[in-house]
Amino acid sequence: ALAANYTPQIHRLQFHHALTFDAHQQFSKTLTHLDIALSLSSSPPRIYAEPLRYLRLQDVPLNFDWTLCFGSTSDGHVDFDHLETLDVGFLFEPSSVAATEKNRDTCELRFFRLRQLSVSGCLERCSLLERARFLLPLRAVSIRGAASAMRVLSQIAAPKIKCIKLDVDTAGNAPGAQPIADLNRALKAVRGESSIDLCVRQHSVHLDLHMFECPNLTRIAITAPTSSMQLMVLIGKYPRLEHLALHNLVVDHVPAQASMVRSGRYISEYLEPADTCIKHLYLKHSMAYGTVKKASVLVSFVMLLLPSLETLATIVDTIQEISGVLCDYKPFYPHLQNIELRNANAHYFKP
């Protein structure tokens, strides 16, 4: 068996295919970095918690027995003295949900130095977080799935979280999922000055931004289709927003105000800037001729509204269309002088 051949010199182990282990095996006592996928057909070797600095476990059953982690252990506790990064991907198995209720161990997991936590696949109760105690402020928490976010954020007992990353790519998999309602409830658990990154990948997720309240949003990336009107809501709704990436902008409508850009209307009449601090903007849309024409008008208008803008990435045809228009406006909108234009096809912008 693989684990039987471990030597005391092994400090790092990474293996992304499910491994089958013999019973009663254990990992090296000197292991500091462990990155493996679990197998449903066998229990993993016991893990020494004390020396670990990085732990990534994938395909973890909901009823995973965390007492497999041992070493620096006191009564009713498993202590991770040096762990800095924890990444757990749960594997949803209907049969394990009932087992979780029956076999729920009561040991407390104490993390003394953990700074980064990542959780995915947590559509039901999270066995990890129900017993976790974080003794330092977490720098970053990354969660996949809106339903997961609601449960995970409400369960984390941490002094402070500096940055929260929400990756909504599995919301549509949960029966009766309501991603925006779930996210709103989840974010009510966020306290203090935490910054929030939101990435929406699921195309079936309908973002009703008028319902979505989150003043702490600093970065947003959306690959689901996003309309022109949603773009206008995004640039005016979140005052702390610095990065905005729309990978599938649907230019279905150009606001009447935007149509006045080509007439030079806003040279003689100054345009009130949006209440935002967006520095980086990525807008990718269809390359159809009619779309490019409308998009160039919309994008030009948006650029006038964003006095903090430093980088704009969009398709080349749109860049060519807006260049002439913006030259006319630069003397009246000084921030346009400092904007770097990039090709969106060569620059995949994401949080």
Tab-separated table of C-alpha atoms in Angstrom:
chain	number	residue	atom	x	y	z
A	1	ALA	CA	0.000	0.000	0.000
A	2	LEU	CA	1.150	3.527	-0.723
A	3	ALA	CA	0.931	4.789	2.841
A	4	ALA	CA	3.030	1.887	4.126
A	5	ASN	CA	5.993	3.150	2.116
A	6	TYR	CA	6.035	6.644	3.640
A	7	THR	CA	9.337	7.679	5.135
A	8	PRO	CA	9.861	10.232	7.919
A	9	GLN	CA	11.430	12.566	5.346
A	10	ILE	CA	8.168	13.188	3.438
A	11	HIS	CA	6.889	16.705	4.038
A	12	ARG	CA	4.529	17.213	1.081
A	13	LEU	CA	2.041	14.879	-0.590
A	14	GLN	CA	-0.259	15.781	-3.487
A	15	PHE	CA	-2.436	13.255	-5.304
A	16	HIS	CA	-5.740	14.135	-7.000
A	17	HIS	CA	-6.912	10.627	-7.852
A	18	ALA	CA	-8.811	8.752	-5.164
A	19	LEU	CA	-6.484	6.434	-3.271
A	20	THR	CA	-7.431	3.210	-1.511
A	21	PHE	CA	-5.695	2.569	1.783
A	22	ASP	CA	-5.387	-0.395	4.096
A	23	ALA	CA	-6.973	-0.160	7.507
A	24	HIS	CA	-5.055	1.355	10.441
A	25	GLN	CA	-2.520	3.229	8.319
A	26	GLN	CA	-1.300	6.721	9.080
A	27	PHE	CA	0.454	9.513	7.255
A	28	SER	CA	3.996	10.634	8.032
A	29	LYS	CA	4.394	12.564	11.289
A	30	THR	CA	6.476	15.167	9.430
A	31	LEU	CA	3.852	15.918	6.767
A	32	THR	CA	3.257	19.696	6.487
A	33	HIS	CA	1.372	19.861	3.146
A	34	LEU	CA	-1.337	17.339	2.237
A	35	ASP	CA	-3.500	17.570	-0.913
A	36	ILE	CA	-5.551	14.447	-1.721
A	37	ALA	CA	-8.928	13.192	-2.944
A	38	LEU	CA	-10.646	10.704	-0.676
A	39	SER	CA	-12.158	7.377	-1.690
A	40	LEU	CA	-15.639	6.282	-0.675
A	41	SER	CA	-14.469	2.681	-0.586
A	42	SER	CA	-11.936	3.104	2.238
A	43	SER	CA	-11.060	5.389	5.112
A	44	PRO	CA	-7.953	7.544	4.709
A	45	PRO	CA	-4.924	7.011	6.959
A	46	ARG	CA	-4.855	8.973	10.173
A	47	ILE	CA	-3.516	12.498	9.822
A	48	TYR	CA	-1.151	14.149	12.281
A	49	ALA	CA	-2.716	17.556	12.823
A	50	GLU	CA	0.107	19.253	14.714
A	51	PRO	CA	2.731	19.743	11.912
A	52	LEU	CA	0.261	20.522	9.083
A	53	ARG	CA	0.444	23.948	7.441
A	54	TYR	CA	-1.647	23.235	4.320
A	55	LEU	CA	-4.532	20.749	4.098
A	56	ARG	CA	-6.694	20.186	1.013
A	57	LEU	CA	-9.217	17.356	1.036
A	58	GLN	CA	-11.529	16.701	-1.933
A	59	ASP	CA	-14.519	14.338	-2.278
A	60	VAL	CA	-15.040	14.484	1.479
A	61	PRO	CA	-18.234	12.683	2.621
A	62	LEU	CA	-20.647	14.715	4.719
A	63	ASN	CA	-20.172	12.245	7.571
A	64	PHE	CA	-16.363	12.446	7.507
A	65	ASP	CA	-14.833	11.489	10.858
A	66	TRP	CA	-12.605	14.422	11.860
A	67	THR	CA	-11.131	12.425	14.726
A	68	LEU	CA	-8.935	10.843	12.031
A	69	CYS	CA	-6.871	13.989	12.560
A	70	PHE	CA	-4.853	13.546	15.716
A	71	GLY	CA	-1.560	14.423	17.371
A	72	SER	CA	-1.905	17.593	19.429
A	73	THR	CA	-5.173	16.462	20.966
A	74	SER	CA	-6.732	17.128	24.343
A	75	ASP	CA	-10.009	15.928	25.789
A	76	GLY	CA	-12.749	16.636	23.271
A	77	HIS	CA	-10.451	18.699	20.999
A	78	VAL	CA	-8.345	18.266	17.890
A	79	ASP	CA	-5.778	21.067	17.731
A	80	PHE	CA	-4.329	22.303	14.441
A	81	ASP	CA	-1.439	24.302	15.871
A	82	HIS	CA	0.242	25.395	12.613
A	83	LEU	CA	-2.379	24.994	9.868
A	84	GLU	CA	-2.624	28.165	7.743
A	85	THR	CA	-4.708	27.012	4.739
A	86	LEU	CA	-7.679	24.620	4.788
A	87	ASP	CA	-9.573	23.660	1.610
A	88	VAL	CA	-12.408	21.122	1.911
A	89	GLY	CA	-14.575	19.967	-0.980
A	90	PHE	CA	-17.556	17.973	0.233
A	91	LEU	CA	-19.092	15.218	-1.864
A	92	PHE	CA	-22.873	15.263	-1.644
A	93	GLU	CA	-24.180	11.709	-1.236
A	94	PRO	CA	-27.854	11.344	-0.172
A	95	SER	CA	-27.001	8.262	1.889
A	96	SER	CA	-24.453	10.187	3.917
A	97	VAL	CA	-26.940	12.827	5.081
A	98	ALA	CA	-28.758	10.429	7.404
A	99	ALA	CA	-25.438	8.925	8.459
A	100	THR	CA	-24.203	12.373	9.396
A	101	GLU	CA	-27.039	12.751	11.891
A	102	LYS	CA	-26.349	9.334	13.450
A	103	ASN	CA	-22.563	9.493	13.541
A	104	ARG	CA	-22.052	13.127	14.446
A	105	ASP	CA	-18.921	13.253	16.625
A	106	THR	CA	-18.676	15.997	19.197
A	107	CYS	CA	-14.976	16.845	19.144
A	108	GLU	CA	-14.083	20.508	18.700
A	109	LEU	CA	-11.585	21.439	15.974
A	110	ARG	CA	-9.373	24.317	17.086
A	111	PHE	CA	-7.397	26.310	14.515
A	112	PHE	CA	-4.712	28.496	16.058
A	113	ARG	CA	-3.107	30.007	12.923
A	114	LEU	CA	-5.599	29.448	10.105
A	115	ARG	CA	-5.769	32.402	7.696
A	116	GLN	CA	-7.422	30.957	4.555
A	117	LEU	CA	-10.508	28.737	4.499
A	118	SER	CA	-12.198	27.308	1.400
A	119	VAL	CA	-15.411	25.256	1.493
A	120	SER	CA	-17.412	23.789	-1.403
A	121	GLY	CA	-20.250	21.305	-1.829
A	122	CYS	CA	-21.787	22.161	1.535
A	123	LEU	CA	-25.482	22.045	0.620
A	124	GLU	CA	-26.521	20.501	3.918
A	125	ARG	CA	-25.176	20.922	7.451
A	126	CYS	CA	-21.413	21.350	7.441
A	127	SER	CA	-19.751	18.865	9.789
A	128	LEU	CA	-16.491	20.805	9.671
A	129	LEU	CA	-17.827	24.218	10.653
A	130	GLU	CA	-20.254	22.956	13.261
A	131	ARG	CA	-17.297	22.111	15.475
A	132	ALA	CA	-14.605	24.517	14.235
A	133	ARG	CA	-13.172	27.279	16.388
A	134	PHE	CA	-10.903	29.898	14.780
A	135	LEU	CA	-8.582	31.635	17.199
A	136	LEU	CA	-7.170	34.174	14.720
A	137	PRO	CA	-8.968	36.512	12.295
A	138	LEU	CA	-9.363	34.770	8.916
A	139	ARG	CA	-7.785	36.668	6.028
A	140	ALA	CA	-9.849	34.981	3.319
A	141	VAL	CA	-12.884	32.705	3.167
A	142	SER	CA	-13.825	31.193	-0.196
A	143	ILE	CA	-17.197	29.494	-0.668
A	144	ARG	CA	-18.728	27.857	-3.746
A	145	GLY	CA	-22.500	27.890	-4.067
A	146	ALA	CA	-25.125	30.311	-2.762
A	147	ALA	CA	-26.718	27.763	-0.453
A	148	SER	CA	-23.252	26.890	0.851
A	149	ALA	CA	-22.540	30.552	1.496
A	150	MET	CA	-25.686	30.953	3.562
A	151	ARG	CA	-24.827	27.992	5.772
A	152	VAL	CA	-21.067	28.481	5.976
A	153	LEU	CA	-21.070	32.206	6.783
A	154	SER	CA	-23.707	31.740	9.455
A	155	GLN	CA	-21.643	28.951	11.065
A	156	ILE	CA	-18.169	30.512	11.055
A	157	ALA	CA	-17.223	31.583	14.547
A	158	ALA	CA	-14.262	33.818	13.723
A	159	PRO	CA	-13.196	37.159	15.236
A	160	LYS	CA	-12.981	38.814	11.798
A	161	ILE	CA	-12.813	37.934	8.107
A	162	LYS	CA	-10.802	40.280	5.916
A	163	CYS	CA	-11.945	39.001	2.511
A	164	ILE	CA	-14.862	36.753	1.545
A	165	LYS	CA	-14.993	35.132	-1.896
A	166	LEU	CA	-18.353	33.770	-3.034
A	167	ASP	CA	-18.294	31.612	-6.160
A	168	VAL	CA	-21.873	30.895	-7.244
A	169	ASP	CA	-21.493	28.019	-9.677
A	170	THR	CA	-23.576	25.310	-8.025
A	171	ALA	CA	-26.673	27.211	-6.937
A	172	GLY	CA	-28.817	25.632	-9.639
A	173	ASN	CA	-28.044	22.133	-8.351
A	174	ALA	CA	-29.959	22.543	-5.114
A	175	PRO	CA	-33.719	21.838	-5.284
A	176	GLY	CA	-35.680	25.060	-4.904
A	177	ALA	CA	-32.496	27.132	-4.898
A	178	GLN	CA	-32.976	30.890	-4.530
A	179	PRO	CA	-29.439	32.223	-5.057
A	180	ILE	CA	-30.046	35.910	-4.411
A	181	ALA	CA	-32.216	35.303	-1.338
A	182	ASP	CA	-29.618	32.826	-0.036
A	183	LEU	CA	-26.779	35.275	-0.627
A	184	ASN	CA	-28.642	38.110	1.045
A	185	ARG	CA	-29.197	35.973	4.124
A	186	ALA	CA	-25.596	34.784	4.055
A	187	LEU	CA	-24.150	38.264	3.878
A	188	LYS	CA	-26.128	39.365	6.920
A	189	ALA	CA	-23.630	37.229	8.838
A	190	VAL	CA	-20.759	39.396	7.583
A	191	ARG	CA	-19.658	41.910	10.160
A	192	GLY	CA	-17.158	44.759	10.193
A	193	GLU	CA	-15.211	45.927	7.163
A	194	SER	CA	-14.889	42.611	5.335
A	195	SER	CA	-14.444	43.023	1.587
A	196	ILE	CA	-16.456	40.667	-0.611
A	197	ASP	CA	-15.653	39.149	-4.007
A	198	LEU	CA	-18.650	37.752	-5.893
A	199	CYS	CA	-18.281	35.460	-8.902
A	200	VAL	CA	-21.437	34.196	-10.632
A	201	ARG	CA	-20.812	31.393	-13.132
A	202	GLN	CA	-24.146	29.561	-13.249
A	203	HIS	CA	-26.086	30.687	-16.328
A	204	SER	CA	-29.381	29.774	-14.708
A	205	VAL	CA	-28.783	32.256	-11.897
A	206	HIS	CA	-30.965	35.298	-12.473
A	207	LEU	CA	-29.425	38.311	-10.778
A	208	ASP	CA	-32.078	40.719	-9.615
A	209	LEU	CA	-29.615	43.370	-8.530
A	210	HIS	CA	-32.345	45.647	-7.202
A	211	MET	CA	-32.914	43.025	-4.479
A	212	PHE	CA	-29.265	42.338	-3.812
A	213	GLU	CA	-27.933	44.559	-1.022
A	214	CYS	CA	-24.259	44.349	-0.111
A	215	PRO	CA	-22.311	47.580	0.459
A	216	ASN	CA	-19.095	45.615	1.107
A	217	LEU	CA	-18.761	44.286	-2.440
A	218	THR	CA	-15.324	45.140	-3.838
A	219	ARG	CA	-15.025	42.742	-6.783
A	220	ILE	CA	-17.683	41.214	-9.052
A	221	ALA	CA	-17.244	38.785	-11.939
A	222	ILE	CA	-20.260	37.423	-13.809
A	223	THR	CA	-20.169	34.908	-16.659
A	224	ALA	CA	-23.951	34.546	-16.731
A	225	PRO	CA	-25.665	36.844	-19.297
A	226	THR	CA	-25.860	40.417	-17.988
A	227	SER	CA	-27.995	43.099	-19.610
A	228	SER	CA	-27.102	46.737	-20.316
A	229	MET	CA	-29.466	47.867	-17.575
A	230	GLN	CA	-27.844	45.513	-15.086
A	231	LEU	CA	-24.485	47.031	-15.993
A	232	MET	CA	-25.837	50.494	-15.176
A	233	VAL	CA	-27.170	49.217	-11.832
A	234	LEU	CA	-23.813	47.619	-11.002
A	235	ILE	CA	-21.749	50.755	-11.558
A	236	GLY	CA	-24.035	52.876	-9.389
A	237	LYS	CA	-25.094	50.556	-6.576
A	238	TYR	CA	-21.907	49.508	-4.782
A	239	PRO	CA	-19.715	52.378	-3.512
A	240	ARG	CA	-16.731	50.142	-2.605
A	241	LEU	CA	-16.656	48.268	-5.908
A	242	GLU	CA	-13.190	48.362	-7.550
A	243	HIS	CA	-13.225	45.462	-10.027
A	244	LEU	CA	-16.113	44.606	-12.347
A	245	ALA	CA	-15.971	41.869	-14.984
A	246	LEU	CA	-18.937	40.948	-17.209
A	247	HIS	CA	-17.989	38.051	-19.458
A	248	ASN	CA	-21.309	37.927	-21.301
A	249	LEU	CA	-22.662	41.463	-21.643
A	250	VAL	CA	-25.929	41.488	-23.599
A	251	VAL	CA	-26.218	44.927	-25.213
A	252	ASP	CA	-29.982	44.828	-25.515
A	253	HIS	CA	-30.623	48.467	-24.726
A	254	VAL	CA	-28.738	51.745	-24.777
A	255	PRO	CA	-29.987	54.318	-22.234
A	256	ALA	CA	-31.166	57.593	-23.741
A	257	GLN	CA	-28.415	59.434	-21.861
A	258	ALA	CA	-25.756	57.216	-23.414
A	259	SER	CA	-27.026	57.974	-26.913
A	260	MET	CA	-26.080	61.626	-26.374
A	261	VAL	CA	-22.363	60.808	-26.122
A	262	ARG	CA	-21.767	60.844	-29.878
A	263	SER	CA	-23.409	64.262	-30.159
A	264	GLY	CA	-20.826	65.706	-27.791
A	265	ARG	CA	-23.600	66.632	-25.342
A	266	TYR	CA	-21.438	65.988	-22.280
A	267	ILE	CA	-18.647	68.302	-23.417
A	268	SER	CA	-20.739	71.379	-22.730
A	269	GLU	CA	-22.806	69.763	-19.974
A	270	TYR	CA	-20.768	67.995	-17.278
A	271	LEU	CA	-21.955	64.501	-16.365
A	272	GLU	CA	-22.392	63.640	-12.683
A	273	PRO	CA	-20.018	60.726	-11.844
A	274	ALA	CA	-21.335	57.462	-10.430
A	275	ASP	CA	-20.972	56.797	-6.701
A	276	THR	CA	-18.327	54.106	-7.094
A	277	CYS	CA	-14.575	53.639	-7.101
A	278	ILE	CA	-14.319	51.158	-9.995
A	279	LYS	CA	-10.713	50.957	-11.206
A	280	HIS	CA	-10.814	47.916	-13.481
A	281	LEU	CA	-13.624	47.139	-15.914
A	282	TYR	CA	-13.894	44.081	-18.176
A	283	LEU	CA	-16.770	43.977	-20.693
A	284	LYS	CA	-17.032	41.173	-23.239
A	285	HIS	CA	-19.953	41.071	-25.660
A	286	SER	CA	-21.020	39.755	-29.071
A	287	MET	CA	-18.861	40.799	-32.031
A	288	ALA	CA	-21.864	41.278	-34.342
A	289	TYR	CA	-21.685	44.603	-36.189
A	290	GLY	CA	-24.888	46.071	-34.744
A	291	THR	CA	-23.896	45.028	-31.238
A	292	VAL	CA	-20.459	46.627	-31.546
A	293	LYS	CA	-22.041	49.946	-32.563
A	294	LYS	CA	-24.417	49.948	-29.602
A	295	ALA	CA	-21.741	48.679	-27.219
A	296	SER	CA	-19.329	51.464	-28.192
A	297	VAL	CA	-21.946	54.088	-27.275
A	298	LEU	CA	-22.733	52.345	-23.980
A	299	VAL	CA	-19.079	51.806	-23.029
A	300	SER	CA	-18.114	55.391	-23.872
A	301	PHE	CA	-20.896	56.665	-21.627
A	302	VAL	CA	-19.858	54.337	-18.787
A	303	MET	CA	-16.260	55.534	-19.005
A	304	LEU	CA	-17.365	59.132	-18.532
A	305	LEU	CA	-19.186	58.078	-15.366
A	306	LEU	CA	-16.157	56.400	-13.735
A	307	PRO	CA	-13.561	58.955	-12.586
A	308	SER	CA	-11.449	56.250	-10.866
A	309	LEU	CA	-11.214	53.987	-13.926
A	310	GLU	CA	-7.657	52.813	-14.707
A	311	THR	CA	-8.151	49.794	-16.974
A	312	LEU	CA	-10.834	48.927	-19.539
A	313	ALA	CA	-10.765	45.564	-21.290
A	314	THR	CA	-13.249	44.981	-24.113
A	315	ILE	CA	-13.225	43.559	-27.644
A	316	VAL	CA	-10.921	45.191	-30.216
A	317	ASP	CA	-13.729	46.395	-32.491
A	318	THR	CA	-15.300	48.324	-29.626
A	319	ILE	CA	-11.947	49.845	-28.646
A	320	GLN	CA	-11.553	51.130	-32.194
A	321	GLU	CA	-15.076	52.570	-32.123
A	322	ILE	CA	-14.683	54.429	-28.837
A	323	SER	CA	-11.175	55.785	-29.385
A	324	GLY	CA	-12.255	58.708	-31.547
A	325	VAL	CA	-15.156	59.627	-29.298
A	326	LEU	CA	-13.010	59.633	-26.189
A	327	CYS	CA	-10.370	61.848	-27.803
A	328	ASP	CA	-12.998	64.578	-28.041
A	329	TYR	CA	-13.861	64.216	-24.347
A	330	LYS	CA	-10.362	63.954	-22.838
A	331	PRO	CA	-9.856	67.736	-22.358
A	332	PHE	CA	-13.107	67.885	-20.354
A	333	TYR	CA	-12.798	64.573	-18.440
A	334	PRO	CA	-9.123	64.418	-17.309
A	335	HIS	CA	-9.419	60.866	-15.949
A	336	LEU	CA	-9.765	59.567	-19.542
A	337	GLN	CA	-6.084	60.431	-20.108
A	338	ASN	CA	-4.947	57.677	-17.732
A	339	ILE	CA	-7.167	54.785	-18.816
A	340	GLU	CA	-5.393	51.762	-20.287
A	341	LEU	CA	-7.366	49.983	-23.027
A	342	ARG	CA	-6.908	46.230	-23.374
A	343	ASN	CA	-8.126	43.469	-25.646
A	344	ALA	CA	-10.691	41.398	-23.693
A	345	ASN	CA	-9.945	38.295	-25.794
A	346	ALA	CA	-6.335	38.343	-24.621
A	347	HIS	CA	-6.965	39.470	-21.063
A	348	TYR	CA	-9.211	37.161	-19.045
A	349	PHE	CA	-10.137	39.353	-16.122
A	350	LYS	CA	-11.485	37.724	-12.982
A	351	PRO	CA	-11.462	38.337	-9.227
